[in-house]
Amino acid sequence: MSKTKISAKNRRELWFRAAGRCEFKGCNEPLDRHGITMDTCDCSECAHIIADSEDGPRGDAKLSKELAQDIDNIMLMCPKCHKYIDHEGADKYDVQALRAMKKHHEERMRMLTGIPEDNQALPVTFGSAIGTSIPIFNFNQLSSAMIPDYYPSKENARHLGGDWFHGDDWNSYWKQEIEEIEYKCKNLLADIERAEHKRIALFGFAPMPSLIKLGTILNNKYEVEVYQKQRRGGWTWPEKDKHIDFKFEKVQDGSDGVVLVMSLSFPILQRIIETRKNSKIWHFSIDKPNPDFLSAKSMLYDFGRKAESALDAISKECSGVPIDLYISVPVACAIELGRVWMQKANSPLRIYDLDKRHGEIDKLAVTINN
């Protein structure tokens, strides 16, 4: 441990740079309060990278004395991390590693505190059960995906779903699912209306009909940023600016209903044609459907514009006739599809879902009327 009494000026500067948090990578513990009682107190310690004595951890015959008060050689740490780097972890964490930690932490704090105040967004999660599984949302992953464009306006996410039980009956399940979505969204929007900052950062992972319904409520009247769960982990967009060609075409004429098939994650057109042989069918697709194609926010924007155009075209040709919707798309696209559907201008939606626990055919799950 340090033998040098760090000056009040340097200690204050270190607190500013570290934003009052432990600088050991992965710790980030706030040092202005007790971790259990949450009482206000100073729990910080000043840890030397090059020890202030040549016999100490990472000590140097010349530099130890020269850098004893140098703020670039001192890290703000919690007592546990300070003890660890000077004892059990002394051989593992050398000068280079600790300098890199300090640099990364302080740059991150500068970036976070530099985000304009208006760039706040309320993290909102919707994780309705998929089969027997209920998704788990990690707040650190959610906030990492938002930054640097936005930062969370609350220390916890607002949860909209996934914690209710509907039973096994198909119709009862979907009736209760929609009622819960409507109830929770009504409360959310009432709170947003009263809030100073009204932007929502939306993270959804649920069956397609649920996500589309969610999107029709949190529609384009509201400022909503939609995020996509990435298979490699987290919600951060892997790419900044990427585009893809979405294709939309009529593939079959008929007199028994109007159908829109979306094959983006997996090709499902042939399965639907087999069961809807006498229907008008439109197909919305990409060249090579795959569940990982949606890698940039710009692609989601492009999808929304193309989907908006597709719904408008079908609604004009088949005015007033419900659109039977069969989709295999990323979760963010399902939400965005609901958001661009226009209640007054577009035809009603009848959304089908395939759940093999209830059979081998797509069944009507949710109807969204004008």
XYZ file of C-alpha atoms in Angstrom:
370
model
C 0.000 0.000 0.000
C 1.046 3.597 -0.590
C 3.296 5.338 1.924
C 2.883 8.711 0.220
C 0.183 11.139 1.333
C -1.400 12.244 -1.922
C -2.038 15.969 -2.020
C -5.637 17.160 -1.780
C -5.311 18.804 -5.208
C -4.129 15.600 -6.879
C -6.706 13.474 -5.092
C -9.480 15.815 -6.204
C -8.231 15.735 -9.801
C -8.073 11.939 -9.697
C -11.676 11.793 -8.475
C -12.756 14.013 -11.362
C -10.951 11.898 -13.948
C -12.277 8.606 -12.573
C -15.786 10.006 -11.960
C -15.650 8.574 -8.448
C -15.462 4.943 -9.617
C -12.884 2.193 -9.268
C -10.565 2.220 -12.273
C -9.795 -1.518 -12.228
C -11.217 -2.957 -15.441
C -14.577 -4.609 -14.873
C -15.056 -3.248 -11.346
C -16.380 0.285 -11.858
C -17.660 0.316 -8.264
C -18.941 3.726 -7.085
C -16.653 4.962 -4.316
C -18.853 7.668 -2.833
C -21.141 5.332 -0.881
C -21.050 2.186 1.219
C -21.926 -0.834 -0.891
C -24.393 -2.282 1.628
C -25.846 0.567 3.658
C -25.598 3.008 0.708
C -24.546 5.697 3.185
C -22.446 8.498 1.692
C -18.742 8.026 2.415
C -15.319 8.032 0.736
C -14.454 4.380 0.038
C -11.633 5.164 -2.374
C -7.906 4.470 -2.199
C -5.076 5.892 -4.290
C -3.162 3.030 -5.895
C 0.266 3.626 -7.420
C 1.015 1.999 -10.754
C 4.759 2.263 -10.122
C 5.020 1.956 -6.352
C 6.135 4.996 -4.366
C 9.054 2.946 -3.036
C 11.411 0.800 -5.094
C 10.668 -2.200 -2.878
C 6.927 -1.953 -3.487
C 4.832 -3.537 -6.261
C 6.219 -2.543 -9.659
C 8.750 -0.336 -7.839
C 11.680 1.303 -9.620
C 14.901 2.707 -8.159
C 14.485 6.011 -9.994
C 10.844 6.371 -10.982
C 9.242 5.443 -7.652
C 10.303 8.691 -6.024
C 9.797 10.824 -9.156
C 6.235 9.624 -9.796
C 4.998 9.329 -6.208
C 2.714 12.397 -6.608
C 2.203 12.145 -10.387
C -1.521 11.764 -11.054
C -0.786 9.831 -14.258
C 0.845 7.188 -12.046
C -2.058 6.882 -9.608
C -5.325 5.017 -9.998
C -8.513 5.533 -7.995
C -9.539 2.131 -6.663
C -11.769 0.382 -4.197
C -9.892 -1.282 -1.297
C -10.398 -4.803 -2.739
C -8.907 -4.013 -6.142
C -6.054 -2.005 -4.617
C -5.087 -4.905 -2.363
C -5.341 -7.348 -5.248
C -3.027 -5.515 -7.676
C -0.415 -4.992 -4.939
C -0.472 -8.553 -3.591
C -2.118 -11.577 -5.234
C -2.287 -9.899 -8.659
C 1.049 -8.065 -8.531
C 2.715 -10.430 -10.998
C -0.291 -10.530 -13.293
C -0.830 -6.783 -13.668
C 2.325 -4.965 -14.724
C 2.834 -1.252 -15.330
C 1.690 -1.440 -18.948
C -1.550 -3.256 -18.080
C -2.469 -0.826 -15.304
C -1.700 2.230 -17.422
C -3.965 0.850 -20.123
C -6.759 0.309 -17.573
C -6.444 3.839 -16.260
C -6.389 5.349 -19.758
C -9.437 3.346 -20.883
C -11.467 4.183 -17.775
C -10.739 7.905 -17.835
C -11.401 8.202 -21.573
C -14.701 6.388 -21.076
C -15.703 8.745 -18.270
C -14.867 11.794 -20.413
C -16.939 10.406 -23.252
C -19.931 9.567 -21.035
C -19.982 12.891 -19.231
C -19.611 14.641 -22.581
C -22.897 13.285 -23.946
C -25.409 16.178 -24.124
C -28.119 16.131 -21.470
C -30.887 15.892 -24.051
C -29.451 12.604 -25.354
C -31.195 10.656 -22.622
C -33.410 7.671 -23.305
C -35.427 5.409 -21.041
C -34.300 1.777 -21.513
C -37.433 -0.319 -22.017
C -37.399 -4.099 -22.335
C -40.064 -6.445 -23.614
C -39.270 -10.110 -23.140
C -42.397 -12.180 -23.480
C -41.923 -15.944 -23.272
C -40.774 -17.795 -26.402
C -42.012 -21.327 -25.835
C -40.987 -22.099 -22.270
C -38.072 -19.641 -22.214
C -38.163 -16.097 -20.848
C -35.320 -13.849 -22.040
C -33.000 -12.183 -19.534
C -31.890 -8.583 -20.113
C -28.525 -7.403 -18.809
C -28.629 -3.687 -18.021
C -24.903 -3.245 -18.708
C -25.391 -4.656 -22.212
C -28.397 -2.400 -22.796
C -26.579 0.757 -21.715
C -23.481 -0.205 -23.724
C -25.641 -0.471 -26.843
C -27.127 2.985 -26.232
C -23.808 4.769 -25.683
C -22.448 7.036 -27.205
C -25.638 8.085 -29.051
C -27.737 8.090 -25.891
C -27.376 7.351 -22.214
C -29.910 5.795 -19.822
C -32.204 8.251 -18.062
C -32.747 5.718 -15.251
C -30.430 3.340 -13.406
C -32.678 0.386 -14.301
C -34.657 -0.611 -17.371
C -38.453 -0.414 -17.505
C -39.750 -3.954 -18.039
C -42.924 -4.449 -20.084
C -43.399 -8.182 -20.229
C -42.354 -11.775 -19.845
C -43.390 -12.315 -16.240
C -46.994 -13.393 -16.737
C -48.453 -16.871 -17.259
C -51.171 -17.420 -19.847
C -51.681 -21.164 -19.814
C -51.505 -23.495 -22.789
C -54.719 -22.686 -24.675
C -53.767 -20.913 -27.920
C -56.593 -18.367 -28.062
C -56.486 -17.589 -24.339
C -52.734 -17.150 -24.487
C -52.836 -14.533 -27.212
C -55.865 -12.739 -25.755
C -54.098 -12.297 -22.414
C -50.777 -11.472 -24.089
C -52.309 -8.562 -25.986
C -54.199 -7.319 -22.936
C -50.976 -7.265 -20.907
C -49.062 -5.445 -23.667
C -51.781 -2.815 -23.961
C -51.987 -2.321 -20.188
C -48.233 -2.024 -19.650
C -47.764 0.288 -22.640
C -50.609 2.522 -21.468
C -48.826 3.012 -18.138
C -45.461 3.519 -19.846
C -46.760 6.187 -22.207
C -48.524 7.994 -19.359
C -45.207 8.162 -17.495
C -43.342 9.249 -20.638
C -45.843 12.053 -21.159
C -45.002 13.422 -17.702
C -41.238 12.909 -18.051
C -38.798 15.650 -19.032
C -37.069 13.440 -21.603
C -39.467 11.396 -23.711
C -37.168 9.198 -25.787
C -37.429 5.392 -25.437
C -34.642 2.879 -26.132
C -36.537 -0.325 -26.890
C -35.113 -3.826 -26.498
C -37.496 -6.617 -27.466
C -37.159 -10.375 -27.660
C -40.461 -12.221 -27.996
C -42.734 -14.030 -30.480
C -43.301 -12.091 -33.692
C -47.016 -11.278 -33.131
C -46.234 -9.793 -29.716
C -43.468 -7.598 -31.112
C -45.601 -6.307 -33.982
C -48.409 -5.465 -31.558
C -45.896 -3.691 -29.330
C -44.702 -1.669 -32.327
C -48.229 -0.559 -33.243
C -48.555 1.010 -29.775
C -45.041 2.481 -29.520
C -45.428 3.751 -33.056
C -43.915 6.605 -35.020
C -45.805 9.193 -32.985
C -43.225 8.556 -30.266
C -39.450 8.897 -30.294
C -38.325 5.278 -30.057
C -34.903 3.812 -30.824
C -35.204 0.081 -31.550
C -32.279 -2.273 -30.917
C -31.525 -5.764 -32.215
C -30.265 -8.668 -30.090
C -26.971 -9.831 -31.590
C -26.161 -13.536 -31.671
C -22.571 -12.878 -30.659
C -23.920 -11.250 -27.504
C -25.302 -7.888 -26.460
C -27.362 -5.336 -28.366
C -24.681 -3.109 -29.893
C -24.923 -2.694 -33.657
C -21.814 -4.412 -35.146
C -21.653 -2.019 -38.103
C -22.228 1.717 -38.422
C -23.511 2.214 -41.946
C -24.593 -0.700 -44.087
C -27.448 -1.218 -46.524
C -29.186 -4.163 -48.135
C -31.643 -4.525 -51.007
C -35.112 -5.472 -49.743
C -37.292 -7.043 -52.435
C -41.074 -6.793 -52.606
C -43.201 -8.477 -55.274
C -46.524 -10.174 -55.886
C -45.855 -13.883 -56.408
C -49.376 -15.315 -56.675
C -52.878 -14.163 -57.626
C -56.044 -15.523 -56.094
C -59.410 -14.785 -54.580
C -59.128 -16.367 -51.127
C -57.634 -13.642 -48.977
C -54.583 -11.370 -49.049
C -51.223 -12.604 -47.773
C -47.889 -10.915 -47.050
C -44.940 -13.230 -46.447
C -41.700 -11.830 -45.032
C -38.651 -14.075 -45.478
C -35.691 -12.269 -43.954
C -34.378 -14.623 -41.263
C -35.417 -17.855 -42.999
C -37.088 -18.629 -46.365
C -40.731 -19.494 -45.572
C -42.534 -18.629 -48.829
C -42.958 -22.194 -50.120
C -44.462 -23.340 -46.817
C -47.073 -20.605 -46.982
C -47.885 -21.145 -50.664
C -48.701 -24.777 -49.887
C -51.391 -23.752 -47.420
C -52.622 -20.607 -49.233
C -52.868 -21.861 -52.810
C -55.817 -19.643 -53.755
C -54.745 -16.406 -52.064
C -53.106 -13.262 -53.364
C -49.563 -13.440 -52.030
C -46.878 -10.768 -51.806
C -43.327 -11.641 -50.823
C -40.927 -9.350 -48.927
C -37.403 -10.772 -48.884
C -33.644 -10.428 -49.299
C -31.333 -12.442 -51.549
C -30.053 -14.734 -48.806
C -32.324 -14.833 -45.758
C -30.415 -15.404 -42.520
C -31.019 -14.488 -38.870
C -27.819 -12.434 -38.585
C -28.200 -10.083 -41.554
C -29.436 -7.081 -39.536
C -26.116 -5.629 -38.426
C -26.621 -1.851 -38.630
C -29.171 0.723 -37.566
C -29.223 2.023 -41.152
C -30.509 -1.377 -42.331
C -33.411 -1.205 -39.868
C -34.265 2.253 -41.188
C -34.212 0.935 -44.776
C -36.461 -1.957 -43.740
C -38.969 0.429 -42.195
C -39.236 2.554 -45.314
C -39.627 -0.482 -47.590
C -42.165 -2.134 -45.270
C -44.148 1.102 -45.115
C -44.267 1.163 -48.905
C -45.284 -2.525 -49.079
C -48.183 -2.107 -46.639
C -49.359 0.956 -48.550
C -49.263 -0.851 -51.906
C -51.233 -3.870 -50.654
C -53.754 -1.693 -48.813
C -54.448 0.346 -51.949
C -54.879 -2.704 -54.193
C -57.001 -4.613 -51.683
C -58.683 -1.797 -49.791
C -60.293 -2.862 -46.534
C -59.292 -6.527 -46.880
C -57.230 -7.782 -43.909
C -53.617 -8.687 -44.645
C -52.693 -12.158 -43.423
C -49.111 -11.777 -42.244
C -46.555 -14.596 -42.054
C -43.101 -13.464 -41.007
C -39.611 -14.713 -40.288
C -37.635 -11.583 -39.436
C -35.220 -10.277 -36.789
C -36.945 -9.043 -33.631
C -36.155 -5.390 -34.361
C -37.807 -5.690 -37.779
C -40.960 -7.117 -36.217
C -41.188 -4.106 -33.890
C -40.441 -1.697 -36.720
C -43.119 -3.293 -38.906
C -45.676 -2.534 -36.215
C -44.368 1.012 -35.864
C -44.775 1.840 -39.565
C -48.256 0.296 -39.878
C -50.720 3.193 -40.178
C -54.021 2.616 -38.445
C -56.091 4.874 -40.699
C -54.346 4.293 -44.024
C -53.419 0.573 -43.969
C -55.526 -2.563 -44.013
C -56.018 -4.538 -40.779
C -53.343 -7.108 -39.951
C -53.961 -10.736 -39.058
C -50.681 -12.092 -37.756
C -49.952 -15.813 -37.895
C -47.416 -17.746 -35.850
C -45.942 -21.244 -35.993
C -45.506 -22.945 -32.620
C -44.883 -26.654 -33.046
C -46.219 -27.354 -29.573
C -49.616 -26.494 -31.080
C -49.246 -28.270 -34.407
C -47.370 -28.125 -37.692
C -49.268 -25.278 -39.333
C -49.287 -21.522 -38.857
C -52.192 -20.384 -36.697
C -53.823 -16.986 -36.377
C -52.427 -15.338 -33.253
C -53.196 -11.613 -33.246
C -55.569 -9.352 -35.178
C -54.832 -5.633 -35.363
C -57.819 -3.639 -36.547
C -58.135 -0.067 -37.809
